[in-house]
Every structure is written in C-alpha cells, then in structure tokens.
Coordinates of C-alpha atoms in Angstrom, one line a residue:
M1 CA 121.0 70.2 139.8
F2 CA 119.1 71.4 136.7
R3 CA 120.6 74.0 134.5
I4 CA 118.3 76.3 132.5
G5 CA 119.5 79.2 130.4
S6 CA 118.0 82.1 128.5
G7 CA 118.7 82.8 124.8
A8 CA 116.5 85.8 124.2
G9 CA 114.7 88.5 126.2
F10 CA 112.6 90.1 123.5
S11 CA 111.8 89.8 119.8
G12 CA 114.9 91.3 118.0
D13 CA 117.4 90.2 120.6
R14 CA 120.9 89.1 119.5
V15 CA 120.5 86.0 117.3
D16 CA 123.8 84.5 118.4
A17 CA 123.2 84.9 122.1
A18 CA 122.0 81.3 122.7
Q19 CA 125.1 79.7 121.3
S20 CA 127.4 80.2 124.3
V21 CA 124.6 79.2 126.6
V22 CA 123.9 76.0 124.8
A23 CA 127.7 75.2 124.6
E24 CA 127.9 75.7 128.4
L25 CA 124.9 73.4 129.1
A26 CA 126.2 70.8 126.7
A27 CA 129.7 70.9 128.3
A28 CA 128.2 70.1 131.7
G29 CA 126.8 66.9 130.2
E30 CA 123.6 66.8 132.3
G31 CA 121.0 68.1 129.8
G32 CA 118.9 71.0 130.8
A33 CA 116.8 73.6 129.0
I34 CA 117.0 76.9 127.2
I35 CA 114.2 79.4 127.0
F36 CA 113.6 82.1 124.5
E37 CA 111.3 85.0 125.6
T38 CA 110.4 86.8 122.3
M39 CA 107.0 88.2 122.9
G40 CA 105.4 91.3 124.4
E41 CA 102.0 93.0 123.8
R42 CA 103.5 95.0 120.9
T43 CA 105.1 91.9 119.4
L44 CA 101.8 90.0 119.6
A45 CA 100.0 92.8 117.8
L46 CA 102.7 92.7 115.1
G47 CA 102.3 89.0 114.9
Q48 CA 98.5 89.3 114.4
I49 CA 99.1 91.8 111.6
S50 CA 101.6 89.4 110.0
R51 CA 99.2 86.4 110.2
R52 CA 96.4 88.4 108.7
T53 CA 98.6 89.1 105.7
D54 CA 100.0 85.6 105.4
P55 CA 98.4 82.6 107.3
D56 CA 101.8 80.9 107.4
K57 CA 103.4 83.8 109.3
G58 CA 102.8 85.5 112.6
Y59 CA 105.6 83.8 114.6
E60 CA 109.0 85.2 115.7
P61 CA 110.6 86.5 112.5
L62 CA 114.1 85.6 113.6
L63 CA 113.2 82.1 114.6
E64 CA 115.2 80.3 111.9
E65 CA 118.3 82.4 112.6
I66 CA 118.1 81.8 116.3
V67 CA 117.5 78.0 116.3
T68 CA 119.4 76.7 113.3
P69 CA 122.9 77.0 114.9
I70 CA 121.9 75.4 118.2
L71 CA 119.3 72.7 117.3
R72 CA 121.6 69.8 116.7
T73 CA 123.5 70.4 120.0
C74 CA 120.3 70.8 122.0
I75 CA 118.9 67.5 120.6
E76 CA 122.1 65.5 121.0
S77 CA 122.7 66.9 124.5
N78 CA 119.2 66.5 125.8
I79 CA 118.6 70.3 126.2
A80 CA 115.0 71.1 125.8
I81 CA 114.0 74.3 123.9
V82 CA 111.0 76.2 125.3
S83 CA 109.8 79.4 123.8
N84 CA 106.9 81.7 123.1
F85 CA 108.3 82.3 119.6
G86 CA 105.0 80.9 118.3
C87 CA 103.6 84.4 119.0
A88 CA 100.3 84.6 117.0
N89 CA 100.8 81.4 115.1
P90 CA 102.5 78.5 117.1
P91 CA 101.6 75.8 114.5
A92 CA 103.4 77.7 111.8
A93 CA 106.4 78.1 114.0
A94 CA 106.4 74.3 114.7
R95 CA 106.3 73.6 111.0
L96 CA 109.3 75.8 110.5
L97 CA 111.2 74.0 113.3
A98 CA 110.3 70.7 111.8
R99 CA 111.7 71.8 108.5
I100 CA 114.9 72.9 110.1
A101 CA 115.2 69.6 111.9
R102 CA 114.7 67.6 108.6
E103 CA 117.3 69.7 106.9
Q104 CA 119.8 68.8 109.6
G105 CA 118.9 65.1 109.5
L106 CA 117.2 65.2 112.8
G107 CA 114.0 63.4 111.9
G108 CA 111.6 62.3 114.7
I109 CA 112.0 65.4 116.9
R110 CA 109.0 65.8 119.1
I111 CA 107.6 69.3 119.1
G112 CA 104.9 70.2 121.6
I113 CA 102.5 73.0 120.6
V114 CA 100.7 74.7 123.5
E115 CA 97.2 75.8 122.6
G116 CA 94.5 77.6 124.5
D117 CA 95.6 81.2 124.7
D118 CA 93.6 82.2 121.6
L119 CA 90.1 83.1 122.9
L120 CA 88.8 84.9 119.9
G121 CA 85.3 83.9 119.2
R122 CA 85.0 82.0 122.5
V123 CA 85.4 84.7 125.1
G124 CA 84.6 88.4 124.5
P125 CA 85.1 91.7 126.4
D126 CA 81.6 91.4 127.9
Q127 CA 82.8 88.3 129.8
M128 CA 85.9 90.1 131.2
E129 CA 86.7 93.2 133.3
R130 CA 89.0 96.0 132.2
W131 CA 92.4 95.8 133.9
D132 CA 92.9 98.8 136.2
G133 CA 96.3 99.6 134.7
D134 CA 94.7 100.6 131.4
G135 CA 92.0 102.7 133.0
R136 CA 93.3 106.0 131.6
L137 CA 93.5 104.7 128.0
P138 CA 90.7 105.9 125.6
A139 CA 87.9 103.6 124.6
V140 CA 88.4 101.5 121.5
D141 CA 86.1 101.5 118.6
G142 CA 87.9 99.3 116.1
E143 CA 87.1 95.7 115.2
L144 CA 88.3 93.1 117.7
I145 CA 90.7 90.8 115.9
A146 CA 92.5 88.9 118.7
V147 CA 92.0 87.8 122.3
N148 CA 95.0 86.1 123.9
A149 CA 95.1 85.0 127.6
Y150 CA 98.3 84.6 129.5
L151 CA 98.7 80.9 130.2
G152 CA 100.7 79.3 133.0
A153 CA 103.4 76.7 133.1
R154 CA 101.3 73.5 133.6
T155 CA 100.8 72.7 129.9
I156 CA 104.5 73.3 129.2
A157 CA 105.4 70.8 131.9
D158 CA 102.9 68.3 130.6
A159 CA 104.3 68.5 127.1
L160 CA 107.9 68.0 128.4
N161 CA 106.8 65.0 130.5
E162 CA 105.3 63.5 127.4
G163 CA 108.6 63.6 125.6
A164 CA 108.6 67.0 123.8
Q165 CA 112.1 68.1 123.0
I166 CA 110.8 71.5 121.8
V167 CA 107.8 73.3 123.2
V168 CA 106.3 76.2 121.2
T169 CA 103.8 78.5 122.9
G170 CA 101.8 81.6 122.0
R171 CA 100.9 83.9 124.8
V172 CA 102.1 82.6 128.2
A173 CA 103.3 84.4 131.3
D174 CA 107.0 85.0 130.7
P175 CA 108.2 83.2 133.9
A176 CA 106.1 80.1 132.9
L177 CA 108.7 79.4 130.2
V178 CA 111.2 78.5 133.0
L179 CA 108.7 77.2 135.6
G180 CA 107.4 74.5 133.2
P181 CA 110.8 72.8 132.6
L182 CA 111.6 73.0 136.3
V183 CA 108.3 71.3 137.3
A184 CA 108.8 68.7 134.7
H185 CA 112.3 67.9 135.8
F186 CA 111.9 67.9 139.6
G187 CA 108.3 66.7 139.7
W188 CA 107.3 69.6 142.0
D189 CA 103.7 69.5 143.3
W190 CA 101.7 72.5 142.0
N191 CA 100.4 73.0 145.5
D192 CA 103.9 73.4 146.9
L193 CA 103.6 77.1 146.5
D194 CA 107.0 78.1 147.8
R195 CA 108.8 75.9 145.1
I196 CA 106.4 77.2 142.4
A197 CA 107.3 80.7 143.6
A198 CA 111.0 79.9 143.4
G199 CA 110.6 78.6 139.8
T200 CA 108.6 81.7 139.0
L201 CA 111.3 84.0 140.4
I202 CA 113.9 82.1 138.3
G203 CA 111.7 82.7 135.3
H204 CA 111.5 86.4 136.1
L205 CA 115.3 86.7 136.4
L206 CA 115.8 84.9 133.1
E207 CA 112.9 86.2 131.0
C208 CA 114.7 89.4 130.0
G209 CA 117.8 87.7 128.7
S210 CA 121.0 89.7 129.4
Q211 CA 119.3 92.2 131.7
V212 CA 120.4 90.1 134.6
S213 CA 123.9 89.6 133.2
G214 CA 124.8 93.2 132.4
G215 CA 122.4 94.2 129.6
F216 CA 120.4 97.4 130.1
F217 CA 122.6 98.0 133.1
A218 CA 125.8 99.7 131.9
D219 CA 126.4 103.3 133.0
P220 CA 130.1 104.1 132.2
G221 CA 132.1 105.0 135.3
I222 CA 129.2 104.2 137.6
K223 CA 128.1 100.6 136.6
D224 CA 130.7 99.3 134.2
V225 CA 130.1 96.1 132.2
P226 CA 133.1 94.2 130.7
R227 CA 132.9 93.4 126.9
P228 CA 129.3 94.3 126.4
A229 CA 129.6 93.4 122.7
E230 CA 130.1 89.8 123.8
I231 CA 127.7 89.8 126.7
G232 CA 126.9 86.3 128.1
F233 CA 123.2 85.4 128.6
P234 CA 122.2 84.0 132.0
I235 CA 122.1 80.5 133.2
A236 CA 120.3 79.3 136.4
E237 CA 121.6 76.4 138.4
V238 CA 118.6 75.1 140.3
E239 CA 118.4 72.7 143.2
E240 CA 115.4 70.5 143.9
D241 CA 114.5 72.6 146.9
G242 CA 114.1 75.7 144.7
T243 CA 117.3 77.5 145.7
F244 CA 119.4 78.6 142.8
V245 CA 122.4 80.4 141.5
I246 CA 122.4 82.9 138.6
T247 CA 125.5 82.8 136.4
K248 CA 126.5 83.0 132.8
A249 CA 128.6 81.1 130.3
R250 CA 132.3 81.1 131.0
G251 CA 134.5 83.3 128.8
T252 CA 131.7 85.7 127.8
G253 CA 131.3 89.4 128.5
G254 CA 128.8 91.0 130.8
V255 CA 128.5 90.6 134.6
V256 CA 126.3 88.8 137.1
S257 CA 126.4 90.7 140.4
L258 CA 124.3 91.7 143.4
K259 CA 123.4 94.9 141.5
T260 CA 122.3 93.2 138.3
V261 CA 120.3 90.6 140.1
K262 CA 118.7 93.2 142.4
E263 CA 117.7 95.4 139.4
Q264 CA 116.1 92.5 137.5
I265 CA 114.3 91.2 140.6
L266 CA 112.6 94.6 140.9
Y267 CA 112.1 95.1 137.1
E268 CA 108.4 95.5 136.2
I269 CA 107.3 94.6 139.7
H270 CA 104.3 96.5 141.0
D271 CA 103.9 94.9 144.4
P272 CA 107.0 93.0 145.6
A273 CA 104.8 91.0 148.1
A274 CA 102.3 90.1 145.5
Y275 CA 103.6 89.6 141.9
L276 CA 100.7 88.0 140.1
T277 CA 101.2 85.2 137.7
P278 CA 98.9 82.4 136.4
D279 CA 100.7 79.8 138.5
V280 CA 101.3 81.6 141.9
T281 CA 101.3 84.9 143.6
L282 CA 105.0 85.5 144.2
D283 CA 106.2 87.2 147.4
L284 CA 109.6 88.7 147.1
S285 CA 109.7 90.4 150.4
E286 CA 111.9 87.8 152.1
V287 CA 114.2 87.0 149.2
E288 CA 118.0 87.0 150.0
I289 CA 120.8 87.2 147.6
A290 CA 124.5 86.5 148.1
E291 CA 127.5 86.8 145.8
I292 CA 129.3 83.5 146.1
G293 CA 131.9 83.9 143.4
P294 CA 132.7 85.8 140.2
D295 CA 129.5 86.0 138.2
R296 CA 127.7 83.8 140.6
V297 CA 124.8 85.0 142.8
R298 CA 122.8 82.7 145.0
V299 CA 119.1 83.5 145.5
T300 CA 116.8 82.1 148.3
G301 CA 113.7 83.0 150.1
A302 CA 110.9 83.2 147.5
K303 CA 107.5 82.6 149.0
G304 CA 104.3 81.7 147.2
H305 CA 100.6 82.4 147.8
E306 CA 97.5 81.2 145.9
A307 CA 97.3 82.2 142.3
P308 CA 94.9 84.9 141.3
E309 CA 91.3 83.9 140.3
K310 CA 91.5 85.7 137.0
L311 CA 94.0 85.7 134.2
K312 CA 95.3 88.6 132.2
A313 CA 94.4 88.8 128.6
T314 CA 95.5 91.0 125.7
L315 CA 92.8 92.2 123.3
C316 CA 93.9 93.5 119.9
Y317 CA 91.7 95.9 117.9
E318 CA 92.0 97.3 114.5
G319 CA 93.6 100.7 115.0
D320 CA 94.4 103.7 113.0
W321 CA 97.0 104.6 110.4
F322 CA 100.3 106.0 111.4
G323 CA 102.8 108.0 109.3
E324 CA 106.3 109.2 110.0
A325 CA 108.6 111.4 108.1
A326 CA 111.9 113.1 108.9
I327 CA 114.1 115.7 107.3
S328 CA 117.5 117.2 108.3
Y329 CA 118.7 120.8 108.5
A330 CA 122.3 121.7 109.1
G331 CA 124.6 124.7 109.0
P332 CA 124.2 128.3 110.0
N333 CA 120.7 129.2 111.3
S334 CA 119.6 125.5 111.0
A335 CA 117.5 125.6 114.1
A336 CA 115.3 128.4 112.7
R337 CA 115.0 126.6 109.4
A338 CA 113.9 123.4 111.3
K339 CA 111.3 125.4 113.2
L340 CA 110.0 126.9 110.0
A341 CA 109.6 123.4 108.5
V342 CA 107.4 122.5 111.4
E343 CA 105.3 125.7 110.9
I344 CA 104.9 125.0 107.2
I345 CA 103.6 121.5 107.8
H346 CA 101.3 122.7 110.5
D347 CA 99.8 125.3 108.1
R348 CA 99.6 122.8 105.2
L349 CA 97.5 120.4 107.3
K350 CA 95.0 123.2 107.8
L351 CA 95.1 124.4 104.2
R352 CA 94.4 120.9 102.9
N353 CA 91.9 120.1 105.7
L354 CA 93.6 116.9 106.6
D355 CA 92.0 115.3 109.6
V356 CA 95.1 113.9 111.3
Q357 CA 96.7 114.1 114.7
F358 CA 100.1 115.8 114.4
R359 CA 103.3 116.0 116.3
A360 CA 106.7 117.3 115.4
D361 CA 110.0 116.9 117.3
I362 CA 113.2 118.7 116.5
V363 CA 115.9 116.2 117.5
G364 CA 118.6 118.3 119.2
I365 CA 116.1 120.8 120.7
A366 CA 113.3 118.9 122.4
S367 CA 113.0 115.4 121.1
C368 CA 112.2 113.4 124.2
F369 CA 110.1 115.5 126.6
D370 CA 108.3 118.0 124.6
S371 CA 104.5 118.2 124.4
A372 CA 102.4 117.5 121.3
E373 CA 101.9 121.2 121.1
G374 CA 105.6 121.9 121.0
T375 CA 105.8 124.3 123.9
L376 CA 109.5 123.5 124.7
R377 CA 110.4 123.9 121.1
Q378 CA 109.4 127.5 121.2
D379 CA 111.5 128.5 124.2
I380 CA 114.8 126.7 123.9
T381 CA 117.8 128.3 122.2
P382 CA 119.8 125.4 120.8
A383 CA 123.5 125.0 120.7
G384 CA 124.8 123.3 117.6
N385 CA 123.9 123.5 113.9
D386 CA 122.6 120.0 113.0
F387 CA 118.9 119.1 113.5
R388 CA 116.6 116.3 112.5
V389 CA 112.8 117.2 112.3
R390 CA 110.6 114.2 112.9
F391 CA 106.9 114.4 112.0
A392 CA 104.3 112.0 113.1
F393 CA 100.7 111.7 111.9
S394 CA 97.8 109.5 112.9
S395 CA 94.2 109.1 111.6
H396 CA 91.6 106.5 110.8
S397 CA 92.0 107.7 107.2
E398 CA 94.9 106.1 105.4
K399 CA 94.4 108.7 102.6
A400 CA 94.8 111.6 105.0
V401 CA 98.0 110.2 106.6
R402 CA 99.6 109.5 103.2
A403 CA 98.7 113.1 102.2
A404 CA 100.4 114.5 105.3
V405 CA 103.5 112.4 104.8
Q406 CA 103.6 113.5 101.1
D407 CA 103.6 117.1 102.2
V408 CA 106.8 116.5 104.2
G409 CA 108.4 115.1 101.1
A410 CA 107.4 118.4 99.3
L411 CA 109.7 120.3 101.8
Y412 CA 112.6 119.3 99.5
C413 CA 111.7 122.2 97.2
C414 CA 108.8 124.0 99.0
G415 CA 110.4 124.2 102.4
P416 CA 113.3 126.0 104.1
A417 CA 116.7 126.0 102.5
G418 CA 119.0 123.1 102.8
G419 CA 116.6 120.3 103.8
G420 CA 117.5 116.8 102.9
G421 CA 117.6 113.1 103.8
I422 CA 113.9 112.6 104.0
R423 CA 112.7 109.1 105.1
S424 CA 109.0 108.3 105.5
S425 CA 106.7 105.4 106.2
V426 CA 102.9 104.7 106.5
R427 CA 101.5 101.7 108.3
A428 CA 98.4 100.3 109.9
R429 CA 98.3 100.0 113.6
L430 CA 96.6 97.8 116.1
T431 CA 95.4 98.9 119.5
T432 CA 95.9 96.6 122.5
Q433 CA 94.2 96.7 125.8
S434 CA 94.4 94.4 128.9
Y435 CA 91.5 92.7 130.5
L436 CA 91.1 90.1 133.3
V437 CA 89.3 86.9 132.3
P438 CA 87.8 84.3 134.7
R439 CA 90.2 81.4 134.9
E440 CA 87.3 78.9 134.3
L441 CA 86.9 80.3 130.8
V442 CA 90.4 79.5 129.8
S443 CA 91.7 75.9 129.2
S444 CA 95.1 74.9 127.7
R445 CA 96.4 71.8 126.1
F446 CA 99.2 70.6 123.9
V447 CA 99.4 68.7 120.7
M448 CA 102.5 66.8 119.6
A449 CA 104.1 67.2 116.2
E450 CA 107.1 65.3 114.8
A451 CA 109.8 66.3 112.4
I452 CA 109.6 63.2 110.2

C-alpha cells in the first residue's frame, strides 16, 4: 500500500491543514507523499504579475508558512512533497525551500524542478487553436505575457525516481501531482491505461483538498459536517492494482462519505466518460464506490483511454485596470439613500466624461443576480435598514479608473446623508484564455537542486 495525502486545494487554503496529514503518514511508518494543489488560472495570472514586479517572486505566497512546520517530518519519514506551488516561478520556490531546509539543518535535500510548461517565445497563439469553452469570450488585444501548457505526471515521476524528495512544478494538470508519485512508487507502465486512469481519479479526488472530506459540502440540517473548523484533509490508501480507499487523519473534523466522494468525483467534470488529462482520458462511467467504515470509502472501476493529442494551455495577456469602492448606508430610508448614491456616481461619470465600464450593487437588495444595468435594483422593495453599495469600474485607462474611484470617495460629503466606511482599490488585471497546443510542441524535463 502507498499512502498519499493532500495539504491544499487552492492558493489561500488553510496553512495548518497538512500537519495532521503528515502526522498520520509518519505514524504509519511506511513513507508516502503529500501533494499541495495551489494553482488555478487566476492564481497563475497573479503569479505572472508578481514575477513581473519582482523576479524573485511569482510562487505560492503562503509557501513558507505551509512547508516550514512539516518539512523535517516529511524528510525524516520519507514522505515526498509534490506541489505546483512554483506557479509562475518554480526556481524561486525551490530556492525558498532550500533556504528553509538549511535553516532547519536539513542540508542535502534534493529538490526536483519541473520545467517545460512555460512556452512564451517558443509557441504562440498562431500555432494553437482556441479552446471551445472560451468561445464566447471577447477577443483580446493586450500584450501576450505568458503561455503555460498543462504538463502531465511523467516528469514528476522521473524526478522522484531520481531521488527528489521535493518536486516543485509550475502549470501541470492537477491530478498529475498524485499520479506522478503513484507511478514512481508502483512502477506502473504508462501504457497500462486503466492504472493510469485510477491514479488520475485519485488525483482528482485529492486535488481540491478538503472538498472530499467535508469542505464545500456542509449544508446545515441537510448535509452536516462535524467540527468543520478542524476539518481533516484527505488521504488515499492505494493498492498496486489501482484500487484505493479515501480517508482522512484520525481525530480530525470533517467527514468522508459516499456523498462527499460522489460530489468530488463529479466536480468540474464535463463528460464523465471522457475526462481529458495530459496522461489519459479518464472514463468514470463504471466507477463503483462503497463505504467500508467510518470515514473510509473504497473506489474501484476507473477505466482509461488514449490521452488527447493536444494539451490545454493558458495564455495571459495584459488586461485593463479595475477599481472597486464601497460605502455603507444605514438607518431610516437607507435603501433610498443607497440608490441615490448609485445615481450620483452614474451621473458623475457622464459629467466628467470618464470612459469606464460601470457596475453598482446594493448588498441587501440585489447583490448577486442583478444585471450591469441594475434592473432588479429598481424594482425590489427591501426589508431592513443597512446596505452596502459596491461600485466597480474597468477601463484601459488607469487615470479614468482612479478618477471614478475618487468620486466614490467624494460621496462622504457630496453624497446622500449618513454614508461611511468607504474602502477602495485600483489594480491592473490580466486576461487569461485557454488554447489547445499540439503535444509535439511541448516537452518537459526536470533539474535537480540541493539544499546545501
């Protein structure tokens, strides 16, 4: 059996989540692996912005807080750490890990850095095709600043087979973080598609962290989750034939059940019979699950078909400027005063000839489902007397966005009575779009670094 756990499901996840997972793996005394999935399209875009500002940044910002408490136990217990927390700058993440290791007296740690996802300057949009799922998005006219392909698990497995104790990647398919260690441990043949599919399914179940152990699941009175403040992150106990059990660390909160596993199996799946990954096309149509004990669910039946001929790639372009500002109104007639604040800003944009896209939401009236034109806002008679008006502005002109945000600040004295608590921000944005790139244009490799 090989145990592999998850310590994060997104950038910004609980920084202490991995500690109970690592403790459980270490107590078993058989080594294993822990993965951290900390990157999405938005996260990668933020990483690109960070790296442009500082060439030593661009990796997962919580990396040090996540890894410092678990590093010694992982190394001493032969628990491999595999993560995409390299984001836009895997070498910089590896340097930080090496420093943490040195500070803990753990010199000589071998860190594998997966390279090859960064295609900027080597492969352009003219060599790819637009992904159909982005077909309704508008055309992009900004400067292309990043091209990152979704790599598979093969290079992760190669790095582990060469002795890497930590593997740092940039953009890889999320399930690859789990499949790589499994292939390295069991020696699975890449042409054994059913086992590769099983490893991919395990990766899919672990990639979102606590979502399979009670996170993003609780619905009080309908789907109750014990002690969610102490939710335990998942662990997969995997057999050589690809069958596995999903569980979690003993003594933690949360729940692993038929319902949590079913929800995560179907999470973000377009076609259950053809879930496309760089390593295999996963067929979930014959998967069977069985609850075999408290917080223990066995999963079998994953089938694999040939991997797709093209890989997904995320392209990042320079975008526009985005500004937000919010102000509160409370007390008698506060809804009318909130609506008046929106009308004032609408008119001010026209008076100042500010070329910005504009939206306003009155939280407490129509803050989730209203249109940009505010049609619901006009018709709803609110109950209550406490409202927060949130304004949003976008434009390719930073000056125009800052001017619009400044006018919200002027509502303190120039707007309706009783406004207060204004908070505002202005920031540059990137635009991301998805393409498909021919597999032959993408090659990956790893380099080994040591914490000396």
